[in-house]
């Protein structure tokens, strides 16, 4: 299946990726199953040559091959609807993430840039896995689903979304272990894999943007703009990222990327394509949006982070939620954005007892 070539307005052409469909996914998965069966069949053939009774082995193999069908695959009926059960994991005109049966998820890169990120992600997951206690998805097969466009068939991590399940006290310890593990990943090795380095954001610039957005939300009766008065320009300056504090960060620790079990344990972490070497406060901010500010700060504190990075993460999250809600107040994601704003603005004891001028510089 070759992608179409379209003019780009400058007389040149650009590649348009084919639209993934259920049939596209089903054919890809069936080819993977066929390859796996043939690989196992080849090993069986090699073993049979060493058998004392080669005739019996041959007869047995022939019978088995007739029973299983071509490629060692159990024949299926139903035309285009035959094959494994596949369905989009997310709604959209061009779904790129598909459930395959009950134990696997297929992710298709829609363009060349996404392909580069996905290939880097596969290598990064192998680097991260020994350092974090939560499960990191493993790829059972990967390659190209269209010319120049990659795919990975990953094992499904059992559990529910962090957007749907609350994290327990033990789950907070899981998050602390995650933050600790990320800090232990060798930065140089991550950068060797192609993980980019991201400069820390200016909290003061974000504060100014949030002040403007808060006025818009206040006019719509969505937010009390005076709540941002707690973060003064001097305070934002005090919470600037510290030199030499860069670590490997997941950078998108949303609830959708946390796999949480019914008992509140964090069982897995998904979505490593956006990982960067950068400000650890960004992951604390992500956790504030996912599980609430109190739980995020408790987890970061357990991981050994001091008041400064915890408060910086808290205010990154708070300002982000104000800006994002104002930008999409009438959009389809408004309910999720309101939920994240509520979580980020939950009060925490640390900000009540900490003088920003005296905040420690730990980590």
mmCIF file of N, CA and C in Angstrom, residues 133-246:
data_model
loop_
_atom_site.group_PDB
_atom_site.id
_atom_site.type_symbol
_atom_site.label_atom_id
_atom_site.label_comp_id
_atom_site.label_asym_id
_atom_site.label_seq_id
_atom_site.Cartn_x
_atom_site.Cartn_y
_atom_site.Cartn_z
ATOM 1 N N UNK A 133 9.544 0.624 38.603
ATOM 2 C CA UNK A 133 8.831 -0.572 39.032
ATOM 3 C C UNK A 133 7.542 -0.816 38.257
ATOM 4 N N UNK A 134 6.907 0.238 37.765
ATOM 5 C CA UNK A 134 5.673 0.074 37.003
ATOM 6 C C UNK A 134 5.991 -0.521 35.632
ATOM 7 N N UNK A 135 5.023 -1.242 35.089
ATOM 8 C CA UNK A 135 5.234 -1.882 33.793
ATOM 9 C C UNK A 135 5.376 -0.840 32.689
ATOM 10 N N UNK A 136 6.298 -1.093 31.792
ATOM 11 C CA UNK A 136 6.481 -0.294 30.580
ATOM 12 C C UNK A 136 6.129 -1.211 29.409
ATOM 13 N N UNK A 137 5.268 -0.789 28.490
ATOM 14 C CA UNK A 137 4.844 -1.681 27.408
ATOM 15 C C UNK A 137 6.028 -2.294 26.670
ATOM 16 N N UNK A 138 5.861 -3.555 26.277
ATOM 17 C CA UNK A 138 6.885 -4.255 25.508
ATOM 18 C C UNK A 138 6.361 -4.497 24.103
ATOM 19 N N UNK A 139 7.212 -4.313 23.115
ATOM 20 C CA UNK A 139 6.830 -4.532 21.722
ATOM 21 C C UNK A 139 7.089 -5.988 21.351
ATOM 22 N N UNK A 140 6.040 -6.661 20.848
ATOM 23 C CA UNK A 140 6.206 -8.048 20.413
ATOM 24 C C UNK A 140 6.504 -8.121 18.922
ATOM 25 N N UNK A 141 6.259 -7.020 18.208
ATOM 26 C CA UNK A 141 6.579 -6.946 16.782
ATOM 27 C C UNK A 141 6.595 -5.483 16.375
ATOM 28 N N UNK A 142 7.473 -5.148 15.454
ATOM 29 C CA UNK A 142 7.487 -3.783 14.935
ATOM 30 C C UNK A 142 8.077 -3.792 13.536
ATOM 31 N N UNK A 143 7.729 -2.792 12.757
ATOM 32 C CA UNK A 143 8.168 -2.713 11.369
ATOM 33 C C UNK A 143 7.492 -1.539 10.694
ATOM 34 N N UNK A 144 7.147 -1.691 9.397
ATOM 35 C CA UNK A 144 6.469 -0.634 8.654
ATOM 36 C C UNK A 144 5.107 -1.121 8.182
ATOM 37 N N UNK A 145 4.072 -0.298 8.402
ATOM 38 C CA UNK A 145 2.731 -0.644 7.921
ATOM 39 C C UNK A 145 2.449 0.005 6.570
ATOM 40 N N UNK A 146 3.247 1.002 6.197
ATOM 41 C CA UNK A 146 3.224 1.648 4.888
ATOM 42 C C UNK A 146 4.646 2.144 4.653
ATOM 43 N N UNK A 147 5.033 2.410 3.409
ATOM 44 C CA UNK A 147 6.419 2.825 3.159
ATOM 45 C C UNK A 147 6.848 4.012 4.013
ATOM 46 N N UNK A 148 7.864 3.796 4.839
ATOM 47 C CA UNK A 148 8.396 4.863 5.676
ATOM 48 C C UNK A 148 7.615 5.148 6.934
ATOM 49 N N UNK A 149 6.535 4.391 7.192
ATOM 50 C CA UNK A 149 5.692 4.627 8.367
ATOM 51 C C UNK A 149 5.729 3.393 9.259
ATOM 52 N N UNK A 150 6.105 3.576 10.504
ATOM 53 C CA UNK A 150 6.346 2.443 11.393
ATOM 54 C C UNK A 150 5.104 2.043 12.174
ATOM 55 N N UNK A 151 5.186 0.849 12.750
ATOM 56 C CA UNK A 151 4.162 0.375 13.683
ATOM 57 C C UNK A 151 4.856 -0.378 14.802
ATOM 58 N N UNK A 152 4.153 -0.526 15.906
ATOM 59 C CA UNK A 152 4.588 -1.431 16.964
ATOM 60 C C UNK A 152 3.364 -2.128 17.535
ATOM 61 N N UNK A 153 3.465 -3.419 17.705
ATOM 62 C CA UNK A 153 2.420 -4.203 18.359
ATOM 63 C C UNK A 153 2.885 -4.450 19.784
ATOM 64 N N UNK A 154 2.214 -3.805 20.732
ATOM 65 C CA UNK A 154 2.630 -3.840 22.132
ATOM 66 C C UNK A 154 1.719 -4.734 22.957
ATOM 67 N N UNK A 155 2.280 -5.301 24.005
ATOM 68 C CA UNK A 155 1.453 -6.004 24.976
ATOM 69 C C UNK A 155 0.618 -4.988 25.753
ATOM 70 N N UNK A 156 -0.602 -5.339 26.043
ATOM 71 C CA UNK A 156 -1.478 -4.463 26.817
ATOM 72 C C UNK A 156 -1.147 -4.597 28.300
ATOM 73 N N UNK A 157 -0.984 -3.457 28.969
ATOM 74 C CA UNK A 157 -0.725 -3.464 30.409
ATOM 75 C C UNK A 157 -2.069 -3.542 31.126
ATOM 76 N N UNK A 158 -2.318 -4.586 31.928
ATOM 77 C CA UNK A 158 -3.623 -4.732 32.586
ATOM 78 C C UNK A 158 -3.900 -3.591 33.556
ATOM 79 N N UNK A 159 -5.141 -3.124 33.548
ATOM 80 C CA UNK A 159 -5.543 -2.048 34.451
ATOM 81 C C UNK A 159 -6.383 -1.024 33.719
ATOM 82 N N UNK A 160 -6.800 0.005 34.440
ATOM 83 C CA UNK A 160 -7.622 1.056 33.866
ATOM 84 C C UNK A 160 -6.859 2.361 33.737
ATOM 85 N N UNK A 161 -7.524 3.342 33.168
ATOM 86 C CA UNK A 161 -6.907 4.650 32.977
ATOM 87 C C UNK A 161 -6.842 5.420 34.287
ATOM 88 N N UNK A 162 -5.779 6.207 34.435
ATOM 89 C CA UNK A 162 -5.665 7.064 35.603
ATOM 90 C C UNK A 162 -6.726 8.143 35.644
ATOM 91 N N UNK A 163 -7.399 8.393 34.513
ATOM 92 C CA UNK A 163 -8.505 9.346 34.498
ATOM 93 C C UNK A 163 -9.756 8.752 35.131
ATOM 94 N N UNK A 164 -9.787 7.427 35.259
ATOM 95 C CA UNK A 164 -10.988 6.745 35.746
ATOM 96 C C UNK A 164 -10.830 6.176 37.146
ATOM 97 N N UNK A 165 -9.606 5.958 37.599
ATOM 98 C CA UNK A 165 -9.371 5.347 38.908
ATOM 99 C C UNK A 165 -8.530 6.273 39.780
ATOM 100 N N UNK A 166 -8.908 6.402 41.033
ATOM 101 C CA UNK A 166 -8.124 7.195 41.979
ATOM 102 C C UNK A 166 -6.885 6.413 42.409
ATOM 103 N N UNK A 167 -5.811 7.147 42.659
ATOM 104 C CA UNK A 167 -4.570 6.538 43.128
ATOM 105 C C UNK A 167 -4.588 6.481 44.650
ATOM 106 N N UNK A 168 -4.292 5.319 45.205
ATOM 107 C CA UNK A 168 -4.282 5.128 46.654
ATOM 108 C C UNK A 168 -2.965 5.619 47.248
ATOM 109 N N UNK A 169 -2.859 5.518 48.582
ATOM 110 C CA UNK A 169 -1.607 5.891 49.248
ATOM 111 C C UNK A 169 -0.452 5.021 48.758
ATOM 112 N N UNK A 170 -0.730 3.737 48.555
ATOM 113 C CA UNK A 170 0.317 2.858 48.022
ATOM 114 C C UNK A 170 0.630 3.238 46.581
ATOM 115 N N UNK A 171 -0.406 3.673 45.855
ATOM 116 C CA UNK A 171 -0.186 4.148 44.493
ATOM 117 C C UNK A 171 0.699 5.378 44.447
ATOM 118 N N UNK A 172 0.592 6.238 45.460
ATOM 119 C CA UNK A 172 1.484 7.403 45.532
ATOM 120 C C UNK A 172 2.933 6.958 45.700
ATOM 121 N N UNK A 173 3.138 5.889 46.453
ATOM 122 C CA UNK A 173 4.494 5.338 46.577
ATOM 123 C C UNK A 173 4.977 4.798 45.228
ATOM 124 N N UNK A 174 4.055 4.232 44.443
ATOM 125 C CA UNK A 174 4.415 3.791 43.090
ATOM 126 C C UNK A 174 4.874 4.975 42.240
ATOM 127 N N UNK A 175 4.163 6.097 42.356
ATOM 128 C CA UNK A 175 4.541 7.297 41.601
ATOM 129 C C UNK A 175 5.892 7.834 42.067
ATOM 130 N N UNK A 176 6.127 7.771 43.374
ATOM 131 C CA UNK A 176 7.428 8.198 43.899
ATOM 132 C C UNK A 176 8.547 7.337 43.322
ATOM 133 N N UNK A 177 8.303 6.028 43.250
ATOM 134 C CA UNK A 177 9.311 5.125 42.683
ATOM 135 C C UNK A 177 9.528 5.419 41.199
ATOM 136 N N UNK A 178 8.461 5.826 40.507
ATOM 137 C CA UNK A 178 8.593 6.203 39.101
ATOM 138 C C UNK A 178 9.500 7.423 38.947
ATOM 139 N N UNK A 179 9.241 8.465 39.755
ATOM 140 C CA UNK A 179 10.067 9.671 39.686
ATOM 141 C C UNK A 179 11.520 9.372 40.059
ATOM 142 N N UNK A 180 11.698 8.522 41.065
ATOM 143 C CA UNK A 180 13.055 8.136 41.469
ATOM 144 C C UNK A 180 13.764 7.396 40.341
ATOM 145 N N UNK A 181 13.044 6.461 39.724
ATOM 146 C CA UNK A 181 13.632 5.694 38.636
ATOM 147 C C UNK A 181 14.022 6.548 37.446
ATOM 148 N N UNK A 182 13.170 7.507 37.099
ATOM 149 C CA UNK A 182 13.486 8.394 35.981
ATOM 150 C C UNK A 182 14.758 9.189 36.257
ATOM 151 N N UNK A 183 14.924 9.604 37.503
ATOM 152 C CA UNK A 183 16.116 10.362 37.871
ATOM 153 C C UNK A 183 17.373 9.499 37.775
ATOM 154 N N UNK A 184 17.212 8.181 37.900
ATOM 155 C CA UNK A 184 18.363 7.279 37.873
ATOM 156 C C UNK A 184 18.757 6.851 36.463
ATOM 157 N N UNK A 185 17.892 7.097 35.483
ATOM 158 C CA UNK A 185 18.238 6.730 34.103
ATOM 159 C C UNK A 185 19.418 7.589 33.641
ATOM 160 N N UNK A 186 20.484 6.995 33.142
ATOM 161 C CA UNK A 186 21.647 7.780 32.700
ATOM 162 C C UNK A 186 21.273 8.746 31.572
ATOM 163 N N UNK A 187 21.429 10.022 31.827
ATOM 164 C CA UNK A 187 21.041 11.044 30.852
ATOM 165 C C UNK A 187 21.828 10.884 29.557
ATOM 166 N N UNK A 188 23.109 10.594 29.674
ATOM 167 C CA UNK A 188 23.940 10.475 28.471
ATOM 168 C C UNK A 188 23.456 9.338 27.583
ATOM 169 N N UNK A 189 23.042 8.225 28.190
ATOM 170 C CA UNK A 189 22.531 7.115 27.400
ATOM 171 C C UNK A 189 21.227 7.490 26.717
ATOM 172 N N UNK A 190 20.359 8.203 27.420
ATOM 173 C CA UNK A 190 19.096 8.629 26.822
ATOM 174 C C UNK A 190 19.348 9.543 25.630
ATOM 175 N N UNK A 191 20.281 10.462 25.774
ATOM 176 C CA UNK A 191 20.585 11.379 24.676
ATOM 177 C C UNK A 191 21.225 10.647 23.507
ATOM 178 N N UNK A 192 21.978 9.594 23.791
ATOM 179 C CA UNK A 192 22.563 8.789 22.721
ATOM 180 C C UNK A 192 21.477 8.139 21.871
ATOM 181 N N UNK A 193 20.346 7.821 22.492
ATOM 182 C CA UNK A 193 19.221 7.237 21.764
ATOM 183 C C UNK A 193 18.456 8.268 20.948
ATOM 184 N N UNK A 194 18.790 9.539 21.121
ATOM 185 C CA UNK A 194 18.091 10.584 20.386
ATOM 186 C C UNK A 194 17.078 11.353 21.196
ATOM 187 N N UNK A 195 16.991 11.087 22.495
ATOM 188 C CA UNK A 195 16.055 11.832 23.341
ATOM 189 C C UNK A 195 16.511 13.290 23.395
ATOM 190 N N UNK A 196 15.637 14.241 23.036
ATOM 191 C CA UNK A 196 16.064 15.644 22.988
ATOM 192 C C UNK A 196 16.179 16.258 24.375
ATOM 193 N N UNK A 197 16.922 17.332 24.448
ATOM 194 C CA UNK A 197 17.040 18.105 25.685
ATOM 195 C C UNK A 197 16.141 19.331 25.554
ATOM 196 N N UNK A 198 15.304 19.572 26.566
ATOM 197 C CA UNK A 198 14.361 20.690 26.541
ATOM 198 C C UNK A 198 14.738 21.715 27.601
ATOM 199 N N UNK A 199 14.782 22.978 27.209
ATOM 200 C CA UNK A 199 15.096 24.049 28.155
ATOM 201 C C UNK A 199 13.923 24.253 29.108
ATOM 202 N N UNK A 200 14.182 24.617 30.358
ATOM 203 C CA UNK A 200 13.087 24.871 31.309
ATOM 204 C C UNK A 200 12.212 26.031 30.840
ATOM 205 N N UNK A 201 10.927 25.926 31.099
ATOM 206 C CA UNK A 201 10.019 27.020 30.750
ATOM 207 C C UNK A 201 10.156 28.170 31.742
ATOM 208 N N UNK A 202 9.842 29.354 31.271
ATOM 209 C CA UNK A 202 9.823 30.526 32.149
ATOM 210 C C UNK A 202 8.501 30.555 32.903
ATOM 211 N N UNK A 203 8.557 30.375 34.212
ATOM 212 C CA UNK A 203 7.337 30.415 35.003
ATOM 213 C C UNK A 203 6.730 31.815 34.997
ATOM 214 N N UNK A 204 7.558 32.847 34.940
ATOM 215 C CA UNK A 204 7.043 34.215 34.907
ATOM 216 C C UNK A 204 6.271 34.476 33.615
ATOM 217 N N UNK A 205 6.787 34.015 32.483
ATOM 218 C CA UNK A 205 6.062 34.179 31.220
ATOM 219 C C UNK A 205 4.744 33.412 31.256
ATOM 220 N N UNK A 206 4.772 32.217 31.835
ATOM 221 C CA UNK A 206 3.551 31.428 31.948
ATOM 222 C C UNK A 206 2.574 32.093 32.902
ATOM 223 N N UNK A 207 3.087 32.693 33.972
ATOM 224 C CA UNK A 207 2.219 33.400 34.923
ATOM 225 C C UNK A 207 1.488 34.547 34.231
ATOM 226 N N UNK A 208 2.203 35.320 33.417
ATOM 227 C CA UNK A 208 1.573 36.440 32.719
ATOM 228 C C UNK A 208 0.483 35.952 31.764
ATOM 229 N N UNK A 209 0.759 34.853 31.062
ATOM 230 C CA UNK A 209 -0.253 34.287 30.165
ATOM 231 C C UNK A 209 -1.469 33.806 30.950
ATOM 232 N N UNK A 210 -1.222 33.224 32.123
ATOM 233 C CA UNK A 210 -2.325 32.737 32.953
ATOM 234 C C UNK A 210 -3.167 33.886 33.494
ATOM 235 N N UNK A 211 -2.533 35.014 33.829
ATOM 236 C CA UNK A 211 -3.283 36.179 34.321
ATOM 237 C C UNK A 211 -4.248 36.664 33.248
ATOM 238 N N UNK A 212 -3.780 36.733 32.009
ATOM 239 C CA UNK A 212 -4.661 37.158 30.911
ATOM 240 C C UNK A 212 -5.781 36.151 30.699
ATOM 241 N N UNK A 213 -5.447 34.868 30.735
ATOM 242 C CA UNK A 213 -6.461 33.834 30.536
ATOM 243 C C UNK A 213 -7.473 33.829 31.671
ATOM 244 N N UNK A 214 -7.015 34.104 32.892
ATOM 245 C CA UNK A 214 -7.908 34.096 34.051
ATOM 246 C C UNK A 214 -8.982 35.171 33.932
ATOM 247 N N UNK A 215 -8.641 36.299 33.340
ATOM 248 C CA UNK A 215 -9.639 37.357 33.145
ATOM 249 C C UNK A 215 -10.748 36.880 32.217
ATOM 250 N N UNK A 216 -10.370 36.157 31.185
ATOM 251 C CA UNK A 216 -11.360 35.597 30.259
ATOM 252 C C UNK A 216 -12.238 34.568 30.972
ATOM 253 N N UNK A 217 -11.629 33.715 31.783
ATOM 254 C CA UNK A 217 -12.401 32.704 32.513
ATOM 255 C C UNK A 217 -13.296 33.345 33.562
ATOM 256 N N UNK A 218 -12.815 34.407 34.199
ATOM 257 C CA UNK A 218 -13.629 35.101 35.199
ATOM 258 C C UNK A 218 -14.867 35.705 34.557
ATOM 259 N N UNK A 219 -14.714 36.251 33.355
ATOM 260 C CA UNK A 219 -15.861 36.828 32.648
ATOM 261 C C UNK A 219 -16.888 35.762 32.300
ATOM 262 N N UNK A 220 -16.429 34.526 32.121
ATOM 263 C CA UNK A 220 -17.336 33.414 31.824
ATOM 264 C C UNK A 220 -17.767 32.679 33.084
ATOM 265 N N UNK A 221 -17.418 33.226 34.248
ATOM 266 C CA UNK A 221 -17.771 32.639 35.542
ATOM 267 C C UNK A 221 -17.206 31.226 35.696
ATOM 268 N N UNK A 222 -15.977 31.031 35.210
ATOM 269 C CA UNK A 222 -15.320 29.722 35.274
ATOM 270 C C UNK A 222 -14.220 29.668 36.328
ATOM 271 N N UNK A 223 -13.701 30.842 36.741
ATOM 272 C CA UNK A 223 -12.520 30.833 37.600
ATOM 273 C C UNK A 223 -12.407 32.170 38.313
ATOM 274 N N UNK A 224 -11.959 32.113 39.569
ATOM 275 C CA UNK A 224 -11.710 33.326 40.345
ATOM 276 C C UNK A 224 -10.290 33.804 40.049
ATOM 277 N N UNK A 225 -10.179 34.863 39.273
ATOM 278 C CA UNK A 225 -8.867 35.329 38.821
ATOM 279 C C UNK A 225 -7.958 35.755 39.965
ATOM 280 N N UNK A 226 -8.528 36.107 41.112
ATOM 281 C CA UNK A 226 -7.690 36.562 42.232
ATOM 282 C C UNK A 226 -6.847 35.430 42.813
ATOM 283 N N UNK A 227 -7.176 34.190 42.494
ATOM 284 C CA UNK A 227 -6.397 33.066 43.021
ATOM 285 C C UNK A 227 -4.959 33.097 42.499
ATOM 286 N N UNK A 228 -4.760 33.698 41.332
ATOM 287 C CA UNK A 228 -3.411 33.787 40.779
ATOM 288 C C UNK A 228 -2.548 34.820 41.487
ATOM 289 N N UNK A 229 -3.179 35.634 42.344
ATOM 290 C CA UNK A 229 -2.403 36.640 43.076
ATOM 291 C C UNK A 229 -1.385 36.000 44.012
ATOM 292 N N UNK A 230 -1.598 34.721 44.339
ATOM 293 C CA UNK A 230 -0.646 34.022 45.210
ATOM 294 C C UNK A 230 0.737 33.918 44.567
ATOM 295 N N UNK A 231 0.755 33.843 43.237
ATOM 296 C CA UNK A 231 2.029 33.714 42.527
ATOM 297 C C UNK A 231 2.447 35.096 42.023
ATOM 298 N N UNK A 232 3.222 35.783 42.807
ATOM 299 C CA UNK A 232 3.704 37.114 42.440
ATOM 300 C C UNK A 232 4.919 36.992 41.513
ATOM 301 N N UNK A 233 5.273 38.053 40.793
ATOM 302 C CA UNK A 233 6.488 37.994 39.960
ATOM 303 C C UNK A 233 7.740 37.603 40.741
ATOM 304 N N UNK A 234 7.974 38.149 41.948
ATOM 305 C CA UNK A 234 9.149 37.693 42.706
ATOM 306 C C UNK A 234 9.085 36.202 43.053
ATOM 307 N N UNK A 235 7.873 35.718 43.374
ATOM 308 C CA UNK A 235 7.739 34.296 43.701
ATOM 309 C C UNK A 235 8.039 33.432 42.482
ATOM 310 N N UNK A 236 7.536 33.852 41.310
ATOM 311 C CA UNK A 236 7.822 33.108 40.082
ATOM 312 C C UNK A 236 9.317 33.075 39.810
ATOM 313 N N UNK A 237 9.993 34.175 40.103
ATOM 314 C CA UNK A 237 11.443 34.224 39.920
ATOM 315 C C UNK A 237 12.148 33.266 40.871
ATOM 316 N N UNK A 238 11.659 33.190 42.112
ATOM 317 C CA UNK A 238 12.253 32.279 43.089
ATOM 318 C C UNK A 238 12.099 30.819 42.667
ATOM 319 N N UNK A 239 11.046 30.540 41.884
ATOM 320 C CA UNK A 239 10.770 29.159 41.484
ATOM 321 C C UNK A 239 11.327 28.830 40.103
ATOM 322 N N UNK A 240 12.275 29.616 39.631
ATOM 323 C CA UNK A 240 12.934 29.294 38.364
ATOM 324 C C UNK A 240 13.669 27.963 38.494
ATOM 325 N N UNK A 241 13.767 27.246 37.386
ATOM 326 C CA UNK A 241 14.467 25.959 37.407
ATOM 327 C C UNK A 241 15.918 26.156 37.807
ATOM 328 N N UNK A 242 16.435 25.229 38.577
ATOM 329 C CA UNK A 242 17.814 25.313 39.057
ATOM 330 C C UNK A 242 18.791 24.740 38.032
ATOM 331 N N UNK A 243 19.982 25.320 37.943
ATOM 332 C CA UNK A 243 20.989 24.794 37.013
ATOM 333 C C UNK A 243 21.347 23.343 37.352
ATOM 334 N N UNK A 244 21.706 22.611 36.323
ATOM 335 C CA UNK A 244 22.196 21.225 36.479
ATOM 336 C C UNK A 244 21.168 20.300 37.112
ATOM 337 N N UNK A 245 19.872 20.612 36.957
ATOM 338 C CA UNK A 245 18.838 19.758 37.551
ATOM 339 C C UNK A 245 18.160 18.867 36.519
ATOM 340 N N UNK A 246 18.615 18.896 35.271
ATOM 341 C CA UNK A 246 17.948 18.147 34.208
ATOM 342 C C UNK A 246 18.061 16.640 34.430
#
